């Protein structure tokens, strides 16, 4: 996929929606797999530091909290915080 591909946003949205279903079923590892796919696709399309990546990082952190893995939850939220800080500078 590349930035000229009109389906990139659809692929990322699809992956996020599938992750949401797995999260509701408490299938956290499967949810994380789909979220990481969405993150990879969006980073390739938007770039590493785009503020639109924030919801994906936030969801990844929420799933780690659901897994009772607060350390990884904290690590997952750090990139989002940097993006938010960058957006409002």
PDB file of N, CA and C in Angstrom:
ATOM      1  N   UNK A   1       0.835  -1.189   0.000  1.00  0.00           N
ATOM      2  CA  UNK A   1       0.000   0.000   0.000  1.00  0.00           C
ATOM      3  C   UNK A   1       0.873   1.243   0.000  1.00  0.00           C
ATOM      4  N   UNK A   2       0.370   2.269  -0.608  1.00  0.00           N
ATOM      5  CA  UNK A   2       1.101   3.527  -0.577  1.00  0.00           C
ATOM      6  C   UNK A   2       0.133   4.680  -0.395  1.00  0.00           C
ATOM      7  N   UNK A   3       0.671   5.875  -0.240  1.00  0.00           N
ATOM      8  CA  UNK A   3      -0.160   7.044   0.049  1.00  0.00           C
ATOM      9  C   UNK A   3      -1.142   7.363  -1.065  1.00  0.00           C
ATOM     10  N   UNK A   4      -0.877   6.901  -2.269  1.00  0.00           N
ATOM     11  CA  UNK A   4      -1.788   7.173  -3.379  1.00  0.00           C
ATOM     12  C   UNK A   4      -2.956   6.183  -3.424  1.00  0.00           C
ATOM     13  N   UNK A   5      -2.932   5.179  -2.584  1.00  0.00           N
ATOM     14  CA  UNK A   5      -3.960   4.142  -2.570  1.00  0.00           C
ATOM     15  C   UNK A   5      -5.209   4.657  -1.848  1.00  0.00           C
ATOM     16  N   UNK A   6      -6.345   4.767  -2.554  1.00  0.00           N
ATOM     17  CA  UNK A   6      -7.561   5.310  -1.931  1.00  0.00           C
ATOM     18  C   UNK A   6      -8.182   4.373  -0.896  1.00  0.00           C
ATOM     19  N   UNK A   7      -7.737   3.128  -0.837  1.00  0.00           N
ATOM     20  CA  UNK A   7      -8.337   2.167   0.087  1.00  0.00           C
ATOM     21  C   UNK A   7      -7.625   2.079   1.431  1.00  0.00           C
ATOM     22  N   UNK A   8      -6.567   2.836   1.610  1.00  0.00           N
ATOM     23  CA  UNK A   8      -5.780   2.735   2.839  1.00  0.00           C
ATOM     24  C   UNK A   8      -6.641   3.050   4.058  1.00  0.00           C
ATOM     25  N   UNK A   9      -7.387   4.135   4.022  1.00  0.00           N
ATOM     26  CA  UNK A   9      -8.216   4.504   5.164  1.00  0.00           C
ATOM     27  C   UNK A   9      -9.276   3.441   5.433  1.00  0.00           C
ATOM     28  N   UNK A  10      -9.838   2.866   4.378  1.00  0.00           N
ATOM     29  CA  UNK A  10     -10.835   1.805   4.541  1.00  0.00           C
ATOM     30  C   UNK A  10     -10.226   0.571   5.195  1.00  0.00           C
ATOM     31  N   UNK A  11      -9.015   0.222   4.815  1.00  0.00           N
ATOM     32  CA  UNK A  11      -8.340  -0.944   5.390  1.00  0.00           C
ATOM     33  C   UNK A  11      -8.073  -0.701   6.876  1.00  0.00           C
ATOM     34  N   UNK A  12      -7.618   0.478   7.221  1.00  0.00           N
ATOM     35  CA  UNK A  12      -7.348   0.799   8.622  1.00  0.00           C
ATOM     36  C   UNK A  12      -8.651   0.794   9.431  1.00  0.00           C
ATOM     37  N   UNK A  13      -9.704   1.371   8.876  1.00  0.00           N
ATOM     38  CA  UNK A  13     -11.003   1.385   9.563  1.00  0.00           C
ATOM     39  C   UNK A  13     -11.531  -0.027   9.750  1.00  0.00           C
ATOM     40  N   UNK A  14     -11.418  -0.851   8.733  1.00  0.00           N
ATOM     41  CA  UNK A  14     -11.844  -2.243   8.817  1.00  0.00           C
ATOM     42  C   UNK A  14     -11.078  -2.957   9.941  1.00  0.00           C
ATOM     43  N   UNK A  15      -9.764  -2.774   9.974  1.00  0.00           N
ATOM     44  CA  UNK A  15      -8.945  -3.418  11.003  1.00  0.00           C
ATOM     45  C   UNK A  15      -9.340  -2.942  12.398  1.00  0.00           C
ATOM     46  N   UNK A  16      -9.627  -1.658  12.535  1.00  0.00           N
ATOM     47  CA  UNK A  16     -10.053  -1.121  13.838  1.00  0.00           C
ATOM     48  C   UNK A  16     -11.408  -1.703  14.251  1.00  0.00           C
ATOM     49  N   UNK A  17     -12.319  -1.834  13.298  1.00  0.00           N
ATOM     50  CA  UNK A  17     -13.633  -2.396  13.605  1.00  0.00           C
ATOM     51  C   UNK A  17     -13.532  -3.857  14.026  1.00  0.00           C
ATOM     52  N   UNK A  18     -12.706  -4.623  13.340  1.00  0.00           N
ATOM     53  CA  UNK A  18     -12.501  -6.028  13.704  1.00  0.00           C
ATOM     54  C   UNK A  18     -11.864  -6.104  15.096  1.00  0.00           C
ATOM     55  N   UNK A  19     -10.922  -5.228  15.371  1.00  0.00           N
ATOM     56  CA  UNK A  19     -10.288  -5.193  16.697  1.00  0.00           C
ATOM     57  C   UNK A  19     -11.329  -4.900  17.778  1.00  0.00           C
ATOM     58  N   UNK A  20     -12.239  -4.003  17.495  1.00  0.00           N
ATOM     59  CA  UNK A  20     -13.292  -3.662  18.455  1.00  0.00           C
ATOM     60  C   UNK A  20     -14.158  -4.872  18.791  1.00  0.00           C
ATOM     61  N   UNK A  21     -14.481  -5.670  17.796  1.00  0.00           N
ATOM     62  CA  UNK A  21     -15.263  -6.887  18.025  1.00  0.00           C
ATOM     63  C   UNK A  21     -14.489  -7.846  18.923  1.00  0.00           C
ATOM     64  N   UNK A  22     -13.217  -8.050  18.614  1.00  0.00           N
ATOM     65  CA  UNK A  22     -12.406  -8.949  19.430  1.00  0.00           C
ATOM     66  C   UNK A  22     -12.257  -8.424  20.859  1.00  0.00           C
ATOM     67  N   UNK A  23     -12.142  -7.117  21.000  1.00  0.00           N
ATOM     68  CA  UNK A  23     -12.043  -6.542  22.347  1.00  0.00           C
ATOM     69  C   UNK A  23     -13.309  -6.842  23.146  1.00  0.00           C
ATOM     70  N   UNK A  24     -14.451  -6.663  22.532  1.00  0.00           N
ATOM     71  CA  UNK A  24     -15.720  -6.931  23.227  1.00  0.00           C
ATOM     72  C   UNK A  24     -15.857  -8.400  23.620  1.00  0.00           C
ATOM     73  N   UNK A  25     -15.216  -9.276  22.866  1.00  0.00           N
ATOM     74  CA  UNK A  25     -15.247 -10.710  23.167  1.00  0.00           C
ATOM     75  C   UNK A  25     -14.104 -11.118  24.106  1.00  0.00           C
ATOM     76  N   UNK A  26     -13.358 -10.122  24.588  1.00  0.00           N
ATOM     77  CA  UNK A  26     -12.205 -10.334  25.469  1.00  0.00           C
ATOM     78  C   UNK A  26     -11.113 -11.166  24.796  1.00  0.00           C
ATOM     79  N   UNK A  27     -11.034 -11.065  23.494  1.00  0.00           N
ATOM     80  CA  UNK A  27      -9.977 -11.718  22.716  1.00  0.00           C
ATOM     81  C   UNK A  27      -8.908 -10.655  22.433  1.00  0.00           C
ATOM     82  N   UNK A  28      -8.222 -10.291  23.501  1.00  0.00           N
ATOM     83  CA  UNK A  28      -7.342  -9.138  23.449  1.00  0.00           C
ATOM     84  C   UNK A  28      -6.156  -9.306  22.507  1.00  0.00           C
ATOM     85  N   UNK A  29      -5.567 -10.480  22.472  1.00  0.00           N
ATOM     86  CA  UNK A  29      -4.416 -10.668  21.588  1.00  0.00           C
ATOM     87  C   UNK A  29      -4.821 -10.515  20.121  1.00  0.00           C
ATOM     88  N   UNK A  30      -5.976 -11.029  19.781  1.00  0.00           N
ATOM     89  CA  UNK A  30      -6.465 -10.889  18.405  1.00  0.00           C
ATOM     90  C   UNK A  30      -6.795  -9.426  18.105  1.00  0.00           C
ATOM     91  N   UNK A  31      -7.369  -8.739  19.082  1.00  0.00           N
ATOM     92  CA  UNK A  31      -7.662  -7.308  18.910  1.00  0.00           C
ATOM     93  C   UNK A  31      -6.369  -6.528  18.673  1.00  0.00           C
ATOM     94  N   UNK A  32      -5.341  -6.835  19.451  1.00  0.00           N
ATOM     95  CA  UNK A  32      -4.061  -6.145  19.276  1.00  0.00           C
ATOM     96  C   UNK A  32      -3.451  -6.424  17.911  1.00  0.00           C
ATOM     97  N   UNK A  33      -3.622  -7.629  17.424  1.00  0.00           N
ATOM     98  CA  UNK A  33      -3.097  -7.963  16.100  1.00  0.00           C
ATOM     99  C   UNK A  33      -3.728  -7.060  15.035  1.00  0.00           C
ATOM    100  N   UNK A  34      -5.034  -6.868  15.111  1.00  0.00           N
ATOM    101  CA  UNK A  34      -5.721  -6.025  14.130  1.00  0.00           C
ATOM    102  C   UNK A  34      -5.391  -4.548  14.320  1.00  0.00           C
ATOM    103  N   UNK A  35      -5.241  -4.121  15.554  1.00  0.00           N
ATOM    104  CA  UNK A  35      -4.876  -2.723  15.801  1.00  0.00           C
ATOM    105  C   UNK A  35      -3.478  -2.413  15.301  1.00  0.00           C
ATOM    106  N   UNK A  36      -2.567  -3.339  15.494  1.00  0.00           N
ATOM    107  CA  UNK A  36      -1.208  -3.118  14.980  1.00  0.00           C
ATOM    108  C   UNK A  36      -1.200  -3.063  13.460  1.00  0.00           C
ATOM    109  N   UNK A  37      -2.071  -3.830  12.825  1.00  0.00           N
ATOM    110  CA  UNK A  37      -2.218  -3.764  11.360  1.00  0.00           C
ATOM    111  C   UNK A  37      -2.724  -2.375  10.959  1.00  0.00           C
ATOM    112  N   UNK A  38      -3.752  -1.890  11.667  1.00  0.00           N
ATOM    113  CA  UNK A  38      -4.293  -0.557  11.380  1.00  0.00           C
ATOM    114  C   UNK A  38      -3.224   0.511  11.583  1.00  0.00           C
ATOM    115  N   UNK A  39      -2.446   0.381  12.652  1.00  0.00           N
ATOM    116  CA  UNK A  39      -1.386   1.348  12.934  1.00  0.00           C
ATOM    117  C   UNK A  39      -0.327   1.336  11.838  1.00  0.00           C
ATOM    118  N   UNK A  40       0.065   0.153  11.418  1.00  0.00           N
ATOM    119  CA  UNK A  40       1.062   0.014  10.349  1.00  0.00           C
ATOM    120  C   UNK A  40       0.567   0.668   9.050  1.00  0.00           C
ATOM    121  N   UNK A  41      -0.678   0.406   8.708  1.00  0.00           N
ATOM    122  CA  UNK A  41      -1.253   0.958   7.476  1.00  0.00           C
ATOM    123  C   UNK A  41      -1.321   2.480   7.565  1.00  0.00           C
ATOM    124  N   UNK A  42      -1.826   2.982   8.692  1.00  0.00           N
ATOM    125  CA  UNK A  42      -1.976   4.434   8.840  1.00  0.00           C
ATOM    126  C   UNK A  42      -0.631   5.149   8.890  1.00  0.00           C
ATOM    127  N   UNK A  43       0.351   4.551   9.556  1.00  0.00           N
ATOM    128  CA  UNK A  43       1.683   5.169   9.579  1.00  0.00           C
ATOM    129  C   UNK A  43       2.249   5.273   8.167  1.00  0.00           C
ATOM    130  N   UNK A  44       2.050   4.230   7.384  1.00  0.00           N
ATOM    131  CA  UNK A  44       2.538   4.250   6.013  1.00  0.00           C
ATOM    132  C   UNK A  44       1.848   5.310   5.177  1.00  0.00           C
ATOM    133  N   UNK A  45       0.596   5.557   5.483  1.00  0.00           N
ATOM    134  CA  UNK A  45      -0.205   6.520   4.716  1.00  0.00           C
ATOM    135  C   UNK A  45      -0.025   7.950   5.220  1.00  0.00           C
ATOM    136  N   UNK A  46      -0.061   8.119   6.547  1.00  0.00           N
ATOM    137  CA  UNK A  46      -0.049   9.454   7.134  1.00  0.00           C
ATOM    138  C   UNK A  46       1.327   9.924   7.587  1.00  0.00           C
ATOM    139  N   UNK A  47       2.211   8.975   7.873  1.00  0.00           N
ATOM    140  CA  UNK A  47       3.508   9.307   8.447  1.00  0.00           C
ATOM    141  C   UNK A  47       3.526   8.972   9.929  1.00  0.00           C
ATOM    142  N   UNK A  48       4.719   8.908  10.472  1.00  0.00           N
ATOM    143  CA  UNK A  48       4.925   8.469  11.856  1.00  0.00           C
ATOM    144  C   UNK A  48       4.331   9.403  12.904  1.00  0.00           C
ATOM    145  N   UNK A  49       4.247  10.690  12.615  1.00  0.00           N
ATOM    146  CA  UNK A  49       3.883  11.673  13.638  1.00  0.00           C
ATOM    147  C   UNK A  49       2.551  12.360  13.391  1.00  0.00           C
ATOM    148  N   UNK A  50       1.661  11.710  12.688  1.00  0.00           N
ATOM    149  CA  UNK A  50       0.378  12.341  12.378  1.00  0.00           C
ATOM    150  C   UNK A  50      -0.578  12.212  13.561  1.00  0.00           C
ATOM    151  N   UNK A  51      -1.278  13.287  13.929  1.00  0.00           N
ATOM    152  CA  UNK A  51      -2.192  13.248  15.074  1.00  0.00           C
ATOM    153  C   UNK A  51      -3.350  12.255  14.906  1.00  0.00           C
ATOM    154  N   UNK A  52      -3.682  11.886  13.693  1.00  0.00           N
ATOM    155  CA  UNK A  52      -4.770  10.928  13.487  1.00  0.00           C
ATOM    156  C   UNK A  52      -4.412   9.513  13.938  1.00  0.00           C
ATOM    157  N   UNK A  53      -3.160   9.297  14.328  1.00  0.00           N
ATOM    158  CA  UNK A  53      -2.759   8.003  14.883  1.00  0.00           C
ATOM    159  C   UNK A  53      -3.158   7.878  16.352  1.00  0.00           C
ATOM    160  N   UNK A  54      -3.485   8.985  16.990  1.00  0.00           N
ATOM    161  CA  UNK A  54      -3.805   8.985  18.422  1.00  0.00           C
ATOM    162  C   UNK A  54      -4.894   7.992  18.815  1.00  0.00           C
ATOM    163  N   UNK A  55      -6.013   7.906  18.094  1.00  0.00           N
ATOM    164  CA  UNK A  55      -7.050   6.945  18.514  1.00  0.00           C
ATOM    165  C   UNK A  55      -6.572   5.492  18.506  1.00  0.00           C
ATOM    166  N   UNK A  56      -5.690   5.156  17.592  1.00  0.00           N
ATOM    167  CA  UNK A  56      -5.184   3.782  17.543  1.00  0.00           C
ATOM    168  C   UNK A  56      -4.317   3.519  18.772  1.00  0.00           C
ATOM    169  N   UNK A  57      -3.411   4.456  19.098  1.00  0.00           N
ATOM    170  CA  UNK A  57      -2.580   4.286  20.287  1.00  0.00           C
ATOM    171  C   UNK A  57      -3.436   4.198  21.550  1.00  0.00           C
ATOM    172  N   UNK A  58      -4.458   5.011  21.629  1.00  0.00           N
ATOM    173  CA  UNK A  58      -5.342   5.002  22.787  1.00  0.00           C
ATOM    174  C   UNK A  58      -6.066   3.662  22.926  1.00  0.00           C
ATOM    175  N   UNK A  59      -6.522   3.122  21.814  1.00  0.00           N
ATOM    176  CA  UNK A  59      -7.212   1.836  21.839  1.00  0.00           C
ATOM    177  C   UNK A  59      -6.258   0.712  22.223  1.00  0.00           C
ATOM    178  N   UNK A  60      -5.038   0.763  21.709  1.00  0.00           N
ATOM    179  CA  UNK A  60      -4.037  -0.241  22.080  1.00  0.00           C
ATOM    180  C   UNK A  60      -3.792  -0.193  23.591  1.00  0.00           C
ATOM    181  N   UNK A  61      -3.670   0.995  24.153  1.00  0.00           N
ATOM    182  CA  UNK A  61      -3.460   1.137  25.594  1.00  0.00           C
ATOM    183  C   UNK A  61      -4.660   0.587  26.370  1.00  0.00           C
ATOM    184  N   UNK A  62      -5.866   0.874  25.906  1.00  0.00           N
ATOM    185  CA  UNK A  62      -7.074   0.388  26.581  1.00  0.00           C
ATOM    186  C   UNK A  62      -7.109  -1.144  26.604  1.00  0.00           C
ATOM    187  N   UNK A  63      -6.703  -1.760  25.518  1.00  0.00           N
ATOM    188  CA  UNK A  63      -6.704  -3.222  25.458  1.00  0.00           C
ATOM    189  C   UNK A  63      -5.650  -3.796  26.401  1.00  0.00           C
ATOM    190  N   UNK A  64      -4.502  -3.163  26.475  1.00  0.00           N
ATOM    191  CA  UNK A  64      -3.490  -3.625  27.434  1.00  0.00           C
ATOM    192  C   UNK A  64      -4.011  -3.494  28.866  1.00  0.00           C
ATOM    193  N   UNK A  65      -4.771  -2.428  29.134  1.00  0.00           N
ATOM    194  CA  UNK A  65      -5.371  -2.307  30.471  1.00  0.00           C
ATOM    195  C   UNK A  65      -6.371  -3.435  30.698  1.00  0.00           C
ATOM    196  N   UNK A  66      -7.139  -3.790  29.658  1.00  0.00           N
ATOM    197  CA  UNK A  66      -8.081  -4.907  29.757  1.00  0.00           C
ATOM    198  C   UNK A  66      -7.380  -6.219  30.044  1.00  0.00           C
ATOM    199  N   UNK A  67      -6.155  -6.347  29.545  1.00  0.00           N
ATOM    200  CA  UNK A  67      -5.349  -7.544  29.797  1.00  0.00           C
ATOM    201  C   UNK A  67      -4.652  -7.467  31.159  1.00  0.00           C
ATOM    202  N   UNK A  68      -4.873  -6.386  31.881  1.00  0.00           N
ATOM    203  CA  UNK A  68      -4.220  -6.138  33.175  1.00  0.00           C
ATOM    204  C   UNK A  68      -2.712  -5.977  33.020  1.00  0.00           C
ATOM    205  N   UNK A  69      -2.300  -5.450  31.882  1.00  0.00           N
ATOM    206  CA  UNK A  69      -0.890  -5.214  31.604  1.00  0.00           C
ATOM    207  C   UNK A  69      -0.661  -3.700  31.557  1.00  0.00           C
ATOM    208  N   UNK A  70      -0.659  -3.104  32.757  1.00  0.00           N
ATOM    209  CA  UNK A  70      -0.584  -1.649  32.849  1.00  0.00           C
ATOM    210  C   UNK A  70       0.743  -1.083  32.342  1.00  0.00           C
ATOM    211  N   UNK A  71       1.816  -1.858  32.446  1.00  0.00           N
ATOM    212  CA  UNK A  71       3.104  -1.385  31.930  1.00  0.00           C
ATOM    213  C   UNK A  71       3.055  -1.157  30.429  1.00  0.00           C
ATOM    214  N   UNK A  72       2.517  -2.127  29.705  1.00  0.00           N
ATOM    215  CA  UNK A  72       2.396  -1.969  28.254  1.00  0.00           C
ATOM    216  C   UNK A  72       1.362  -0.916  27.900  1.00  0.00           C
ATOM    217  N   UNK A  73       0.332  -0.781  28.739  1.00  0.00           N
ATOM    218  CA  UNK A  73      -0.670   0.264  28.498  1.00  0.00           C
ATOM    219  C   UNK A  73      -0.011   1.630  28.542  1.00  0.00           C
ATOM    220  N   UNK A  74       0.859   1.835  29.546  1.00  0.00           N
ATOM    221  CA  UNK A  74       1.566   3.107  29.658  1.00  0.00           C
ATOM    222  C   UNK A  74       2.490   3.363  28.491  1.00  0.00           C
ATOM    223  N   UNK A  75       3.190   2.319  28.052  1.00  0.00           N
ATOM    224  CA  UNK A  75       4.085   2.457  26.901  1.00  0.00           C
ATOM    225  C   UNK A  75       3.299   2.761  25.632  1.00  0.00           C
ATOM    226  N   UNK A  76       2.100   2.199  25.515  1.00  0.00           N
ATOM    227  CA  UNK A  76       1.291   2.397  24.311  1.00  0.00           C
ATOM    228  C   UNK A  76       0.742   3.807  24.220  1.00  0.00           C
ATOM    229  N   UNK A  77       0.525   4.436  25.363  1.00  0.00           N
ATOM    230  CA  UNK A  77      -0.066   5.761  25.361  1.00  0.00           C
ATOM    231  C   UNK A  77       0.984   6.860  25.133  1.00  0.00           C
ATOM    232  N   UNK A  78       2.276   6.550  25.357  1.00  0.00           N
ATOM    233  CA  UNK A  78       3.319   7.566  25.184  1.00  0.00           C
ATOM    234  C   UNK A  78       3.365   8.148  23.774  1.00  0.00           C
ATOM    235  N   UNK A  79       3.302   7.331  22.714  1.00  0.00           N
ATOM    236  CA  UNK A  79       3.306   7.943  21.376  1.00  0.00           C
ATOM    237  C   UNK A  79       2.108   8.857  21.151  1.00  0.00           C
ATOM    238  N   UNK A  80       0.956   8.502  21.730  1.00  0.00           N
ATOM    239  CA  UNK A  80      -0.230   9.356  21.577  1.00  0.00           C
ATOM    240  C   UNK A  80       0.005  10.699  22.254  1.00  0.00           C
ATOM    241  N   UNK A  81       0.568  10.672  23.451  1.00  0.00           N
ATOM    242  CA  UNK A  81       0.836  11.922  24.161  1.00  0.00           C
ATOM    243  C   UNK A  81       1.772  12.812  23.353  1.00  0.00           C
ATOM    244  N   UNK A  82       2.798  12.228  22.762  1.00  0.00           N
ATOM    245  CA  UNK A  82       3.722  13.016  21.948  1.00  0.00           C
ATOM    246  C   UNK A  82       3.009  13.630  20.747  1.00  0.00           C
ATOM    247  N   UNK A  83       2.102  12.874  20.142  1.00  0.00           N
ATOM    248  CA  UNK A  83       1.363  13.388  18.985  1.00  0.00           C
ATOM    249  C   UNK A  83       0.456  14.549  19.397  1.00  0.00           C
ATOM    250  N   UNK A  84      -0.199  14.384  20.538  1.00  0.00           N
ATOM    251  CA  UNK A  84      -1.090  15.447  21.015  1.00  0.00           C
ATOM    252  C   UNK A  84      -0.280  16.676  21.352  1.00  0.00           C
ATOM    253  N   UNK A  85       0.848  16.503  22.056  1.00  0.00           N
ATOM    254  CA  UNK A  85       1.709  17.634  22.393  1.00  0.00           C
ATOM    255  C   UNK A  85       2.177  18.337  21.120  1.00  0.00           C
ATOM    256  N   UNK A  86       2.572  17.566  20.122  1.00  0.00           N
ATOM    257  CA  UNK A  86       3.050  18.101  18.848  1.00  0.00           C
ATOM    258  C   UNK A  86       1.948  18.875  18.140  1.00  0.00           C
ATOM    259  N   UNK A  87       0.727  18.351  18.183  1.00  0.00           N
ATOM    260  CA  UNK A  87      -0.398  18.962  17.473  1.00  0.00           C
ATOM    261  C   UNK A  87      -0.719  20.345  18.044  1.00  0.00           C
ATOM    262  N   UNK A  88      -0.525  20.548  19.331  1.00  0.00           N
ATOM    263  CA  UNK A  88      -0.924  21.795  19.962  1.00  0.00           C
ATOM    264  C   UNK A  88       0.228  22.767  20.208  1.00  0.00           C
ATOM    265  N   UNK A  89       1.393  22.479  19.654  1.00  0.00           N
ATOM    266  CA  UNK A  89       2.518  23.413  19.809  1.00  0.00           C
ATOM    267  C   UNK A  89       2.354  24.620  18.937  1.00  0.00           C
TER     268      UNK A  89
END
